[in-house]
C-alpha cells in the first residue's frame, strides 16, 4: 500500500518509510493514499469466522502488499491472542470489551501489532531501532508489554510523574530489559509536546533510529480497524442495520480507525465521540466555539484529558476538510465527571455491569443521542480494575486486581527521572540511543 501525507497528497511513502518516520517530510501525518474495500462476500460470511480469521483478512487488505502472508499470519496470531467479547449492556446498547490483553486496555491491540510488525521490518533491514513514546497512563503499559523482549528494539517511555495510578505506572516501570521509563515532573501535554519536538530534530533523526509508538504511527493505528469488524460480526444479524459506535476519544486514534473501517466497507451508520471537560472535537465540529485553551483539565477519565488531539489532522483529511461531512457521521459529546460517575453507578445497578470511567463516558454520550432504530456498540477501552478507586467511589464495588496487575504493583521499579525540557531529553537520547 502507498501512504501519503495529510500535509500534501503529492507526498508518497512505503510502509517501511511511513512506519519509521513520525511525520512526513512536509510535517503531516501518514495516511493510506487509497483505502481498499473488502469484498461483499467477506461480510456475508463474517459470522462464521473467528477473531484471528477476521483479523487476518482485514490485516491482509491493509498490509498484504508489503508483508509476506506467513509473516502477517504470525503477527496477527501473536497480536490477537486474547478474547474481545461483545456484551449486552442494556436495551439496544452493547459493549465490545477490548481490555483483556496484558495491560488491560484496548491499546494492547495496536501496540502488539506494531511491535511485531516493526520487529519484522527492522530485522529484515538488519538494524537496531529505538522507540520513544509518551504516555498519560495507558499507552506506556501497552507499548511496553508489546515490545518487551522484541529483539533489536529499545523502548523509552516518557511519562508525567504523579499523574497516574500506581498500577498504571507499574505496567511499564517493572519490566526492565529493553524497556526504559523516563519520569518527568510536568503534565501529559508537555510530555507530548517534547516528544513531538524531538521527532522534528535533525540531529536526533540522523544519529538515533528513533520510531514513535504513539497512535500517530500507522502500524499502530491501522490494526485498530480490526475490532470494529469483529464487533460487527458478533452482533445478532437482526441488529446490524443501523450500528452506531461510541468511542471514548482522547487523541482520536480509535475514532480515526473506525472511520477507516467504514471506508473499507464496514456497514456502520455513524460514530459518537465521547469527550470530557476537554472537548476539542466538540469545538472543531461546532464552528462557533472558542479556540481551545492550552492546558488540559484533569477528569475522572484521564485518557480523554487532551486539548490538541494528535489524530485530528487525519480525521480532517478523511473528510476532505469538510466539517459538515464529518458532522454527518460523527457526533461529539462532552460528558462531565458527574455524569461519568452516575453512568457507572446506574449501569451497575441496572445491568450488574461494571465500567471504567472512559467506557462510562462513551455509554453516557451514546445514550444521549441514540434513536430507537439504532443499535449502539460502546468501545470498552479499559478494565474497570485499572480505575479501581474511581469505580469504587461511584459504585461502592471493590474490583479485584487481575493477577498480572497485582504482581506488577508489588514488583521492583526501573527507570530514571528527567527534567521536562527539550535539551535534557535530547541529551539523554543522544547518550543512550545513538549509534
Ligand atoms: C487511550 C485511551 C482512550 C483514548 O483513545 P484515543 O485513540 O487516544 O482517542 C480512551 N480510553 C482509554 C481507556 C484509553 O487508554
XYZ file of C-alpha atoms and ligand atoms in Angstrom:
450
model
C 0.000 0.000 0.000
C 1.171 3.521 -0.733
C 0.972 6.115 2.022
C 0.520 9.808 1.572
C 0.617 12.798 3.932
C -2.141 14.891 5.467
C 0.064 17.855 4.543
C 0.191 17.230 0.809
C -1.098 14.374 -1.319
C 1.894 14.662 -3.630
C 3.999 13.112 -0.830
C 4.235 9.333 -1.059
C 5.884 6.731 1.163
C 6.224 2.965 1.504
C 5.033 1.122 4.598
C 8.634 0.958 5.831
C 9.085 4.729 5.495
C 5.694 5.541 6.980
C 6.343 3.191 9.910
C 9.843 4.529 10.544
C 9.184 8.259 10.422
C 6.751 10.041 12.672
C 5.892 12.902 10.401
C 6.063 13.078 6.643
C 8.748 15.469 5.361
C 6.035 18.139 4.942
C 5.139 17.841 8.640
C 1.887 15.972 8.011
C 0.854 12.541 9.243
C 0.883 9.470 7.050
C -2.434 8.097 5.805
C -3.237 5.415 3.224
C -3.249 7.024 -0.244
C -6.209 4.811 -1.101
C -8.382 2.721 1.173
C -9.172 -0.696 -0.273
C -12.681 -2.028 0.197
C -13.376 -5.522 1.431
C -15.492 -7.729 -0.858
C -19.183 -8.246 -0.086
C -18.593 -11.981 0.367
C -16.497 -11.200 3.439
C -19.466 -9.584 5.169
C -21.793 -12.427 4.163
C -19.515 -14.979 5.843
C -18.313 -12.904 8.745
C -20.360 -14.662 11.466
C -18.696 -17.973 10.672
C -15.187 -16.556 11.166
C -13.309 -16.252 14.447
C -11.316 -13.237 15.644
C -7.992 -14.321 14.128
C -9.596 -15.164 10.790
C -11.317 -11.782 10.583
C -8.130 -10.068 11.751
C -6.107 -11.769 9.035
C -8.479 -10.753 6.221
C -8.504 -7.123 7.376
C -4.734 -7.060 8.008
C -4.107 -8.599 4.600
C -6.174 -5.844 2.959
C -4.058 -3.235 4.755
C -0.589 -4.809 4.778
C -0.777 -7.694 2.282
C 1.180 -5.822 -0.418
C 4.097 -5.265 1.962
C 4.321 -8.281 4.279
C 4.631 -11.940 3.228
C 1.470 -13.826 4.152
C 3.126 -16.308 6.549
C 4.761 -13.423 8.462
C 1.491 -11.492 8.559
C -0.310 -14.570 9.854
C 2.205 -14.856 12.723
C 1.860 -11.139 13.514
C -1.934 -11.453 13.638
C -1.813 -14.592 15.794
C 0.675 -13.014 18.234
C -1.333 -9.788 18.443
C -4.831 -11.240 18.743
C -4.076 -13.740 21.470
C -6.774 -12.570 23.865
C -10.542 -12.518 23.583
C -12.751 -9.466 22.878
C -16.254 -10.458 23.953
C -19.268 -8.415 22.884
C -21.521 -7.959 25.927
C -25.086 -6.838 26.065
C -25.320 -3.885 28.476
C -28.978 -2.860 28.358
C -31.668 -2.038 25.801
C -30.004 -1.577 22.421
C -26.571 -0.891 23.943
C -23.694 -3.377 23.697
C -20.046 -3.143 24.726
C -17.072 -4.703 22.970
C -14.535 -5.451 25.702
C -11.124 -4.611 24.320
C -9.378 -4.844 27.687
C -8.388 -8.469 28.170
C -4.776 -8.070 26.978
C -1.619 -7.764 29.096
C -2.104 -4.093 30.055
C -5.902 -4.436 30.394
C -6.606 -1.745 27.824
C -7.506 -1.553 24.121
C -4.089 -0.073 23.343
C -2.683 -3.596 23.649
C -4.121 -4.426 20.236
C -2.369 -1.721 18.232
C 0.769 -1.828 20.357
C 1.293 -5.577 19.997
C 0.627 -5.494 16.274
C 3.001 -2.577 15.800
C 5.734 -4.196 17.933
C 5.699 -7.384 15.907
C 5.456 -5.550 12.587
C 8.305 -3.149 13.418
C 10.344 -6.063 14.741
C 9.924 -7.725 11.351
C 10.630 -4.570 9.280
C 13.791 -3.811 11.229
C 15.017 -7.372 11.322
C 14.846 -7.501 7.541
C 16.794 -4.216 7.423
C 19.338 -5.647 9.919
C 19.244 -2.530 12.119
C 18.712 -1.729 15.773
C 15.910 0.720 16.469
C 14.639 2.853 19.360
C 11.063 3.634 20.175
C 10.138 6.841 22.003
C 6.632 7.077 23.375
C 4.827 9.455 25.727
C 2.002 8.252 27.904
C -0.748 9.589 30.121
C -1.045 6.110 31.627
C -2.365 3.532 29.245
C -0.092 3.781 26.223
C 3.035 3.115 28.289
C 1.807 -0.210 29.622
C 0.522 -1.400 26.269
C 3.637 -0.385 24.343
C 5.987 -1.763 26.999
C 4.177 -5.120 27.064
C 4.044 -5.225 23.251
C 7.760 -4.534 22.741
C 9.104 -6.332 25.796
C 11.913 -8.623 24.579
C 11.350 -7.822 20.876
C 14.962 -8.242 19.623
C 16.776 -5.182 18.262
C 14.364 -2.590 19.692
C 14.794 -0.439 22.826
C 11.807 1.479 24.190
C 11.882 4.828 26.043
C 8.650 5.741 27.826
C 8.323 9.441 28.762
C 5.604 9.975 31.351
C 4.363 12.671 33.747
C 5.212 11.868 37.387
C 2.349 11.758 39.959
C -0.347 11.827 37.251
C -1.356 8.194 37.015
C -2.275 5.324 39.277
C 0.377 3.159 40.896
C -0.877 0.201 38.891
C -0.639 2.053 35.587
C 2.891 3.173 36.352
C 3.829 -0.363 37.396
C 2.891 -1.710 33.978
C 5.838 -0.061 32.254
C 8.259 0.522 35.136
C 8.582 -3.079 36.344
C 9.645 -4.876 33.169
C 13.279 -3.767 32.845
C 15.250 -5.287 29.951
C 14.678 -3.261 26.773
C 12.010 -1.029 28.420
C 13.379 2.281 29.806
C 10.921 4.532 31.720
C 11.632 8.288 31.991
C 9.582 10.182 34.567
C 9.221 13.966 34.149
C 7.663 16.430 36.579
C 5.137 18.016 34.186
C 1.713 17.347 32.691
C 0.887 14.989 29.841
C 0.593 17.705 27.181
C 4.138 18.846 27.972
C 5.434 15.288 27.504
C 3.552 15.029 24.220
C 4.972 18.354 23.053
C 8.544 17.295 23.989
C 8.196 14.082 22.020
C 6.816 15.975 19.022
C 9.790 18.326 19.135
C 12.326 15.505 19.461
C 10.982 13.903 16.324
C 11.488 17.073 14.305
C 15.112 17.434 15.443
C 17.588 16.804 12.616
C 20.431 15.624 14.809
C 18.215 13.078 16.545
C 16.924 11.876 13.172
C 20.486 11.467 11.927
C 22.024 9.835 14.973
C 19.253 7.736 16.554
C 16.959 5.432 14.622
C 14.005 6.721 16.555
C 10.468 5.459 15.983
C 7.246 6.540 17.587
C 4.729 4.194 19.174
C 2.005 6.715 19.874
C -1.183 6.320 17.941
C 0.195 8.559 15.205
C 2.194 5.576 13.898
C 0.243 3.947 11.049
C 1.288 0.454 12.110
C -0.482 1.005 15.410
C -3.449 2.916 14.061
C -4.488 0.653 11.177
C -4.788 -2.648 13.119
C -7.323 -0.899 15.339
C -9.773 -1.131 12.426
C -9.938 -4.894 13.071
C -12.067 -4.871 16.198
C -14.745 -2.769 14.509
C -15.244 -5.612 12.028
C -15.136 -8.160 14.811
C -17.706 -6.284 16.948
C -19.994 -6.120 13.911
C -19.579 -9.877 13.310
C -20.678 -10.763 16.858
C -23.798 -8.587 16.750
C -27.041 -10.538 16.176
C -27.948 -10.194 12.485
C -31.286 -8.523 13.153
C -29.491 -5.660 14.925
C -26.855 -4.947 12.288
C -28.736 -2.398 10.245
C -28.084 0.925 11.951
C -24.977 0.450 14.014
C -23.540 3.379 15.936
C -20.129 3.039 17.560
C -19.449 5.144 20.632
C -15.803 5.809 21.382
C -14.147 7.437 24.375
C -11.945 9.895 22.476
C -8.650 11.455 23.510
C -6.105 11.606 20.697
C -8.773 10.329 18.280
C -6.801 7.285 17.110
C -9.641 4.912 17.828
C -12.181 7.133 16.114
C -9.913 7.547 13.077
C -9.543 3.755 12.842
C -13.336 3.437 12.968
C -13.743 5.860 10.081
C -11.131 3.920 8.087
C -13.059 0.678 8.800
C -16.187 2.383 7.456
C -14.286 3.390 4.298
C -13.178 -0.245 3.934
C -16.849 -1.116 3.659
C -17.949 -1.827 7.231
C -21.696 -1.085 7.362
C -21.769 1.489 10.154
C -24.251 4.326 10.305
C -22.367 6.835 12.429
C -19.998 7.411 15.343
C -20.330 9.104 18.707
C -17.088 10.601 20.064
C -17.235 10.925 23.846
C -15.038 13.641 25.296
C -14.791 15.022 28.816
C -14.288 18.501 30.221
C -11.680 18.895 27.459
C -13.566 18.685 24.185
C -11.513 19.764 21.186
C -13.587 17.734 18.724
C -16.836 19.246 20.000
C -15.188 22.639 19.451
C -13.961 21.720 15.991
C -17.350 20.468 14.828
C -19.143 23.419 16.387
C -17.595 26.282 14.444
C -18.938 28.847 16.854
C -16.910 27.519 19.774
C -13.984 29.441 21.170
C -10.459 28.272 20.383
C -9.416 25.531 22.821
C -7.405 26.662 25.807
C -3.878 25.332 26.168
C -3.958 23.436 29.409
C -5.880 20.214 29.910
C -8.335 19.905 32.794
C -7.915 16.719 34.869
C -11.003 14.492 34.886
C -12.109 11.040 36.045
C -11.228 9.737 32.565
C -7.584 10.839 32.194
C -7.072 9.388 28.699
C -9.615 11.944 27.486
C -7.701 14.882 29.007
C -6.261 16.037 25.691
C -6.600 19.535 24.222
C -4.783 19.042 20.912
C -5.644 15.548 19.619
C -2.783 14.176 17.556
C -5.043 12.407 15.054
C -7.291 15.364 14.228
C -5.355 16.125 11.008
C -6.001 12.547 9.838
C -9.666 12.757 10.625
C -9.938 16.051 8.747
C -8.077 14.527 5.826
C -10.504 11.581 5.705
C -13.378 14.041 5.374
C -11.507 16.268 2.889
C -11.585 19.062 5.470
C -15.344 19.301 5.210
C -16.788 19.855 8.688
C -20.361 19.308 7.604
C -19.441 15.928 6.076
C -17.668 14.968 9.289
C -20.576 16.150 11.425
C -22.950 13.994 9.352
C -21.054 10.893 10.509
C -19.618 11.921 13.875
C -21.415 13.418 16.827
C -19.004 14.681 19.501
C -20.411 14.911 23.026
C -18.796 16.336 26.150
C -19.534 14.293 29.277
C -18.975 15.855 32.699
C -17.378 13.936 35.582
C -20.673 13.815 37.496
C -22.320 12.137 34.529
C -19.463 9.631 34.226
C -19.925 8.639 37.897
C -23.690 8.476 37.552
C -23.414 6.237 34.477
C -21.017 3.846 36.247
C -23.460 3.672 39.171
C -26.614 3.251 37.061
C -25.180 0.672 34.680
C -24.008 -1.341 37.648
C -27.354 -1.041 39.443
C -29.492 -1.779 36.366
C -27.390 -4.279 34.462
C -24.839 -5.559 37.016
C -22.113 -4.414 34.669
C -19.011 -2.561 35.863
C -17.425 0.017 33.593
C -14.234 2.007 33.803
C -14.761 5.802 33.565
C -13.808 6.004 29.854
C -16.303 3.333 28.867
C -18.886 5.053 31.059
C -18.286 8.372 29.259
C -18.906 6.653 25.921
C -22.043 4.975 27.268
C -23.452 8.278 28.558
C -22.661 10.022 25.267
C -24.317 7.227 23.294
C -27.420 7.175 25.493
C -27.851 10.914 24.895
C -28.020 10.564 21.086
C -29.194 7.031 20.165
C -32.541 6.711 18.342
C -34.951 3.726 18.579
C -33.960 2.336 15.166
C -30.247 2.249 16.054
C -28.054 -0.293 17.839
C -25.121 1.067 19.822
C -21.733 -0.521 20.423
C -19.557 1.105 23.061
C -15.825 0.538 22.834
C -14.942 -0.644 26.351
C -11.374 0.615 26.373
C -10.127 -0.275 29.872
C -10.737 -2.932 32.510
C -12.583 -1.413 35.497
C -9.767 -2.612 37.787
C -7.444 -0.168 36.068
C -9.504 2.653 37.567
C -10.165 0.871 40.808
C -10.624 3.948 43.055
C -12.935 5.791 40.642
C -15.085 2.690 40.232
C -15.181 2.170 44.000
C -16.288 5.748 44.609
C -19.016 5.639 42.007
C -20.428 2.175 42.648
C -19.188 1.040 46.062
C -17.684 -2.026 44.372
C -14.144 -3.065 45.108
C -12.952 -4.559 41.809
C -10.281 -7.159 42.498
C -6.995 -6.534 40.707
C -6.391 -9.116 37.986
C -3.396 -11.284 38.872
C -0.926 -9.719 36.420
C -1.580 -6.214 37.797
C -1.330 -7.222 41.428
C 2.048 -8.825 40.785
C 3.327 -5.793 38.846
C 2.214 -3.320 41.525
C 4.422 -5.087 44.067
C 7.434 -5.643 41.808
C 10.736 -3.778 41.673
C 10.722 -0.497 39.670
C 13.139 0.580 36.969
C 13.623 3.925 35.311
C 15.077 7.401 35.614
C 13.857 10.923 36.200
C 14.365 13.606 33.635
C 13.779 17.373 33.630
C 10.848 18.182 31.297
C 12.983 20.160 28.855
C 13.835 19.560 25.230
C 17.620 19.863 25.692
C 17.571 17.345 28.576
C 15.595 14.761 26.657
C 17.731 15.263 23.575
C 20.968 14.856 25.543
C 19.631 11.704 27.189
C 18.635 10.148 23.866
C 21.892 11.042 22.151
C 23.748 9.369 25.029
C 21.592 6.251 25.208
C 20.121 5.738 21.785
C 22.594 6.995 19.200
C 24.653 4.568 17.160
C -6.084 5.954 25.121
C -7.417 5.729 25.696
C -8.555 6.337 25.158
C -8.479 7.328 24.013
O -8.154 6.748 22.788
P -7.688 7.679 21.554
O -7.402 6.719 20.468
O -6.471 8.413 22.030
O -8.793 8.615 21.268
C -9.786 6.007 25.704
N -9.891 5.181 26.754
C -8.819 4.602 27.310
C -9.001 3.716 28.480
C -7.550 4.857 26.809
O -6.497 4.290 27.369
